Short mmCIF file of C-alpha atoms in Angstrom, two decimals:
data_model
loop_
_atom_site.label_atom_id
_atom_site.label_comp_id
_atom_site.label_asym_id
_atom_site.label_seq_id
_atom_site.Cartn_x
_atom_site.Cartn_y
_atom_site.Cartn_z
CA MET D 187 115.62 124.04 94.40
CA LYS D 188 118.49 126.00 95.86
CA SER D 189 117.70 126.40 99.51
CA VAL D 190 119.77 126.39 102.66
CA PHE D 191 119.53 126.92 106.39
CA PHE D 192 122.81 127.92 108.00
CA SER D 193 124.17 126.42 111.20
CA ALA D 194 124.73 128.73 114.14
CA GLY D 195 128.53 128.46 114.26
CA PRO D 196 129.79 130.62 111.36
CA PHE D 197 126.98 133.14 111.71
CA LEU D 198 127.59 133.69 115.40
CA THR D 199 130.94 135.32 114.71
CA PHE D 200 129.33 137.99 112.61
CA PHE D 201 125.89 138.62 114.02
CA LEU D 202 125.95 138.76 117.81
CA PHE D 203 126.05 142.51 118.34
CA PHE D 204 126.97 144.54 121.41
CA GLY D 205 124.02 145.65 123.54
CA CYS D 206 122.98 149.30 123.29
CA ASN D 207 122.34 151.71 126.14
CA SER D 208 120.42 154.34 124.21
CA SER D 209 117.32 155.76 125.85
CA GLN D 210 114.06 154.47 124.49
CA MET D 211 110.43 154.04 125.40
CA THR D 212 108.65 150.74 125.89
CA SER D 213 105.03 149.70 125.42
CA ASN D 214 104.31 146.39 127.16
CA ASP D 215 100.70 146.35 126.03
CA PRO D 216 100.58 144.20 122.87
CA ASP D 217 97.74 146.33 121.57
CA GLY D 218 99.11 149.66 122.80
CA PHE D 219 100.73 152.29 120.64
CA ASP D 220 103.04 155.09 121.75
CA LEU D 221 103.41 158.10 119.48
CA THR D 222 106.65 159.82 120.40
CA PRO D 223 108.44 161.31 117.38
CA GLY D 224 112.21 161.21 117.41
CA GLN D 225 112.56 158.30 119.86
CA LEU D 226 112.98 154.57 119.42
CA ILE D 227 109.94 152.81 120.88
CA THR D 228 109.62 149.12 121.72
CA GLN D 229 106.24 147.76 120.58
CA ASN D 230 104.56 144.35 120.76
CA ILE D 231 101.87 142.70 118.70
CA LEU D 232 100.08 139.37 119.06
CA HIS D 233 100.35 136.99 116.11
CA ASN D 234 99.41 133.30 116.16
CA GLY D 235 99.43 133.38 119.95
CA ASP D 236 102.99 134.75 120.11
CA GLU D 237 103.89 138.18 121.38
CA ARG D 238 106.10 139.57 118.62
CA GLU D 239 108.33 142.56 119.24
CA TYR D 240 109.43 145.37 116.97
CA GLN D 241 111.13 148.74 117.26
CA LEU D 242 109.34 151.82 115.96
CA TYR D 243 110.91 155.16 115.08
CA LEU D 244 108.73 158.07 114.01
CA PRO D 245 110.51 160.94 112.24
CA SER D 246 110.93 164.05 114.37
CA SER D 247 108.50 165.91 112.09
CA TYR D 248 105.73 163.30 112.44
CA ASN D 249 102.16 164.59 112.58
CA GLU D 250 98.90 162.80 111.96
CA GLY D 251 97.94 165.07 109.08
CA THR D 252 100.60 163.64 106.75
CA ALA D 253 100.80 160.19 105.16
CA TYR D 254 104.33 158.84 105.67
CA PRO D 255 106.25 156.11 103.85
CA VAL D 256 107.33 153.11 105.93
CA LEU D 257 110.66 151.28 105.77
CA LEU D 258 110.78 147.83 107.38
CA ASN D 259 114.34 146.87 108.40
CA PHE D 260 115.37 143.27 109.12
CA HIS D 261 118.46 142.33 111.14
CA GLY D 262 120.72 139.38 110.35
CA PHE D 263 121.13 135.94 111.93
CA GLY D 264 121.56 136.10 115.71
CA GLY D 265 120.88 139.82 115.59
CA ASN D 266 118.79 142.21 117.60
CA ALA D 267 116.43 144.83 116.20
CA LYS D 268 117.52 147.53 118.67
CA ASP D 269 121.20 147.05 117.89
CA TYR D 270 120.50 146.95 114.17
CA PHE D 271 118.84 150.35 114.44
CA GLU D 272 121.63 151.75 116.61
CA TYR D 273 124.80 150.35 115.08
CA GLU D 274 124.30 148.76 111.70
CA SER D 275 121.89 150.27 109.20
CA ASN D 276 121.89 153.93 110.36
CA PHE D 277 118.54 154.89 108.84
CA GLN D 278 117.66 157.37 111.60
CA GLU D 279 119.15 160.32 109.71
CA VAL D 280 117.22 159.29 106.61
CA ALA D 281 114.02 159.05 108.65
CA ASP D 282 114.37 162.56 110.06
CA GLN D 283 115.54 164.23 106.87
CA GLU D 284 113.21 162.43 104.47
CA ALA D 285 110.21 161.97 106.83
CA VAL D 286 110.13 158.17 106.90
CA ILE D 287 108.65 155.86 109.56
CA LEU D 288 111.15 153.14 110.49
CA VAL D 289 110.09 149.72 111.75
CA TYR D 290 112.60 147.13 113.00
CA PRO D 291 110.91 143.76 113.65
CA GLN D 292 112.60 141.21 115.92
CA ALA D 293 113.06 137.63 114.72
CA LEU D 294 112.15 134.65 116.89
CA LEU D 295 114.75 132.31 118.40
CA LEU D 296 115.65 128.94 116.93
CA SER D 297 118.15 126.91 118.98
CA GLY D 298 119.01 130.09 120.84
CA PHE D 299 119.61 132.31 117.80
CA SER D 300 117.25 134.80 116.16
CA VAL D 301 116.44 133.87 112.59
CA TRP D 302 113.96 134.84 109.87
CA ASN D 303 111.98 132.23 107.95
CA ALA D 304 113.32 133.31 104.56
CA ALA D 305 112.31 130.14 102.67
CA PRO D 306 108.84 129.28 104.01
CA PHE D 307 108.06 126.71 101.31
CA ALA D 308 111.43 124.96 101.12
CA GLU D 309 111.34 121.21 101.76
CA ASP D 310 114.40 121.36 104.04
CA ASN D 311 113.26 124.40 106.01
CA LYS D 312 114.17 124.04 109.70
CA THR D 313 111.56 126.48 111.02
CA ASP D 314 107.83 126.95 110.66
CA PHE D 315 107.78 130.52 112.00
CA ASP D 316 105.01 132.48 110.28
CA ASP D 317 107.16 135.56 109.78
CA ILE D 318 105.39 136.62 106.61
CA GLY D 319 102.05 136.50 108.44
CA PHE D 320 103.62 138.49 111.27
CA ILE D 321 104.70 141.23 108.86
CA GLU D 322 101.29 141.26 107.16
CA THR D 323 99.63 141.66 110.57
CA LEU D 324 102.12 144.35 111.53
CA ILE D 325 101.48 146.34 108.35
CA VAL D 326 97.73 146.26 109.06
CA LYS D 327 98.38 147.57 112.58
CA LEU D 328 100.58 150.36 111.24
CA GLN D 329 97.87 151.34 108.77
CA ASP D 330 95.23 151.35 111.52
CA GLN D 331 97.17 153.29 114.14
CA LEU D 332 99.62 155.52 112.28
CA SER D 333 99.36 157.98 109.44
CA ILE D 334 101.09 156.05 106.69
CA ASP D 335 100.96 155.89 102.91
CA PRO D 336 99.90 152.29 102.12
CA GLU D 337 101.35 152.67 98.62
CA ARG D 338 104.83 153.31 100.04
CA VAL D 339 105.80 150.40 102.29
CA TYR D 340 109.33 149.12 101.67
CA ALA D 341 111.58 146.39 103.08
CA SER D 342 115.34 146.32 103.61
CA GLY D 343 117.61 143.82 105.31
CA PHE D 344 121.14 142.62 105.95
CA SER D 345 122.23 138.99 105.43
CA THR D 346 119.34 136.75 106.56
CA GLY D 347 117.31 139.94 106.96
CA GLY D 348 117.94 140.60 103.27
CA MET D 349 116.94 137.02 102.53
CA PHE D 350 113.66 137.71 104.28
CA SER D 351 113.23 140.93 102.26
CA TYR D 352 113.47 138.77 99.13
CA ALA D 353 110.86 136.43 100.66
CA LEU D 354 108.50 139.37 101.19
CA ALA D 355 108.97 140.36 97.55
CA CYS D 356 108.08 136.79 96.58
CA PHE D 357 105.19 135.98 98.88
CA CYS D 358 103.92 139.26 100.36
CA ASN D 359 104.59 141.72 97.58
CA GLU D 360 101.07 143.18 97.39
CA PRO D 361 101.68 145.76 100.14
CA ILE D 362 105.46 145.96 99.49
CA ALA D 363 106.57 148.57 96.94
CA GLY D 364 110.29 147.75 96.87
CA VAL D 365 112.99 145.73 98.62
CA ALA D 366 116.71 146.05 99.34
CA ALA D 367 119.06 143.18 100.21
CA VAL D 368 122.60 143.81 101.49
CA SER D 369 125.02 140.85 101.65
CA ALA D 370 122.08 138.48 101.24
CA ALA D 371 121.27 135.37 99.23
CA GLN D 372 117.87 134.56 97.78
CA LEU D 373 116.63 131.13 98.83
CA ASN D 374 113.41 130.79 96.87
CA LEU D 375 114.01 131.30 93.15
CA VAL D 376 111.85 128.29 92.27
CA ASP D 377 108.83 128.95 94.51
CA CYS D 378 108.91 132.74 94.16
CA ALA D 379 105.87 134.14 92.34
CA PRO D 380 106.14 137.92 92.54
CA SER D 381 104.74 140.90 90.72
CA PRO D 382 107.12 143.51 89.27
CA ILE D 383 108.89 145.34 92.10
CA ASN D 384 111.96 147.53 92.55
CA VAL D 385 114.92 145.48 93.83
CA PHE D 386 118.18 146.89 95.25
CA ILE D 387 121.10 144.47 95.72
CA ALA D 388 124.52 145.14 97.28
CA HIS D 389 127.00 142.28 97.64
CA GLY D 390 130.74 141.79 98.01
CA THR D 391 132.70 139.42 95.79
CA ASP D 392 134.74 138.19 98.78
CA ASP D 393 131.71 137.35 100.93
CA ASP D 394 132.73 134.05 102.54
CA LEU D 395 129.38 133.35 104.21
CA LEU D 396 127.05 133.95 101.26
CA PRO D 397 129.33 133.70 98.20
CA TYR D 398 128.70 136.22 95.44
CA TYR D 399 129.17 133.54 92.81
CA GLY D 400 126.91 131.07 94.59
CA SER D 401 127.42 127.49 95.72
CA SER D 402 125.67 124.14 95.51
CA ASP D 403 123.04 125.50 97.91
CA ILE D 404 122.89 129.20 97.05
CA ALA D 405 122.06 130.98 93.80
CA SER D 406 124.70 133.40 92.57
CA ILE D 407 124.00 137.11 92.64
CA ASP D 408 124.03 137.12 88.84
CA GLU D 409 121.25 134.49 88.91
CA VAL D 410 119.28 136.62 91.37
CA VAL D 411 119.69 139.71 89.19
CA SER D 412 118.61 137.73 86.12
CA PHE D 413 115.54 136.46 87.99
CA TRP D 414 114.34 139.94 88.96
CA THR D 415 115.11 141.57 85.61
CA SER D 416 112.97 138.81 84.06
CA VAL D 417 110.15 139.39 86.57
CA ASN D 418 110.25 143.14 85.97
CA GLN D 419 110.87 142.76 82.22
CA THR D 420 113.56 145.42 82.37
CA SER D 421 116.19 146.11 79.77
CA THR D 422 118.73 143.28 79.60
CA VAL D 423 121.67 145.66 79.17
CA ALA D 424 122.59 147.60 82.30
CA GLN D 425 123.73 151.17 82.64
CA GLU D 426 127.15 150.85 84.28
CA SER D 427 129.24 153.06 86.57
CA SER D 428 132.26 152.33 88.77
CA TYR D 429 133.75 153.93 91.88
CA ALA D 430 137.29 153.18 93.06
CA PHE D 431 138.29 153.06 96.74
CA ASP D 432 141.55 152.14 98.47
CA LYS D 433 140.94 148.41 98.65
CA GLU D 434 137.67 147.94 96.81
CA THR D 435 135.92 149.00 93.63
CA VAL D 436 132.15 149.38 93.54
CA TYR D 437 130.41 148.63 90.25
CA GLN D 438 126.87 149.91 89.78
CA TYR D 439 124.53 148.19 87.33
CA THR D 440 121.08 149.65 86.68
CA TYR D 441 118.44 147.69 84.77
CA SER D 442 115.52 149.97 83.97
CA GLU D 443 112.43 150.39 81.78
CA GLY D 444 110.57 147.52 83.43
CA ILE D 445 106.84 147.08 83.96
CA ASN D 446 105.44 150.11 85.81
CA ASN D 447 108.94 151.65 85.44
CA SER D 448 110.37 149.03 87.79
CA GLN D 449 114.14 148.66 88.09
CA VAL D 450 116.81 146.34 89.41
CA MET D 451 119.91 147.98 90.91
CA LEU D 452 123.08 146.02 91.67
CA TYR D 453 126.09 147.33 93.57
CA LYS D 454 128.86 144.78 93.11
CA VAL D 455 131.62 145.47 95.63
CA GLU D 456 134.84 144.00 94.26
CA ASN D 457 136.85 142.59 97.21
CA GLY D 458 133.93 143.40 99.53
CA ASN D 459 133.22 141.11 102.47
CA HIS D 460 130.06 140.06 104.33
CA GLU D 461 129.12 143.46 105.70
CA TRP D 462 126.87 146.49 105.64
CA PHE D 463 128.93 148.65 103.29
CA ASP D 464 130.15 152.07 104.39
CA HIS D 465 131.33 153.43 101.03
CA GLU D 466 130.09 156.81 99.87
CA ILE D 467 128.89 156.85 96.28
CA ARG D 468 128.34 160.29 94.75
CA GLY D 469 128.55 161.68 98.28
CA GLN D 470 125.88 159.32 99.63
CA SER D 471 126.13 156.38 102.03
CA PHE D 472 124.62 153.03 101.10
CA THR D 473 121.81 153.83 103.52
CA TYR D 474 120.85 156.87 101.47
CA LEU D 475 121.39 155.00 98.20
CA ILE D 476 118.87 152.41 99.36
CA TRP D 477 116.28 155.00 100.31
CA ASP D 478 116.79 157.08 97.17
CA PHE D 479 116.25 153.98 95.06
CA LEU D 480 113.24 152.60 96.93
CA SER D 481 111.49 155.94 97.32
CA THR D 482 111.23 156.50 93.56
CA GLN D 483 108.54 153.82 93.40
CA ASN D 484 105.20 153.36 95.08
CA PHE D 485 103.08 150.22 94.85
CA SER D 486 101.32 151.42 91.69
CA GLY D 487 104.55 152.25 89.90
CA SER D 488 106.99 155.09 89.44
CA LYS D 489 106.26 158.28 91.36
CA ASP D 490 107.92 160.39 88.65
#
């Protein structure tokens, strides 16, 4: 089985973010719930005796009479949920314009660095954190205390956060309607037992941390795409488009006509590095591309 846990050294260079000074609200009560639209709110929840933290952002238009979709966002190795909201993924504009509830869970520390348990059943796994159980508990809390659409819960992540999004698609896909992974490897191709689900992948060919073409420990992106097109039973021939930039070319591959109209979308960034991409495709940022793709599908299938 291709599985790997990365040492702290190479990841530290990329994933220790600057602290943010943005105003926010905090709820120290693990069972409390603040409802303040348009502000980032720190929340806590008890799971397996641990107080787990997450950031919550309600769209500015939030009201309890409407059922809202939820987008779970997972930071990378050594990262911080607040900083990921503020500096990296930039989903706030999407949340306000498209009326989406954003949730940014915080990973636990292992040897001083925050990390997600993205391969919970791997023999060489270095952590036993029950992150999947944490997310399942969190989704139940969101359903109980917010006005959400349980058919429209999605997951997105960068690097190890994207790895964990894949893990949710594998092992917690019943409440998850679609996942997106940016600059992320999938660590559980053997153990993964998912149902058909929309999958968005963006990866650079020059990624030196998680190589596009794989390694002895990591499946290639082509293998990951093949895995999910097989799960979804999509067409095997992709619809292709390309977009040229100064130093990079972005190739889009869309595999459609899967079970329940599921799709697999790959953005291959030629010469792209290990990053959250800032290219605009058809006038849209990758953040909007992710949401536009995920939002076409609810848990029961295509919304169209």
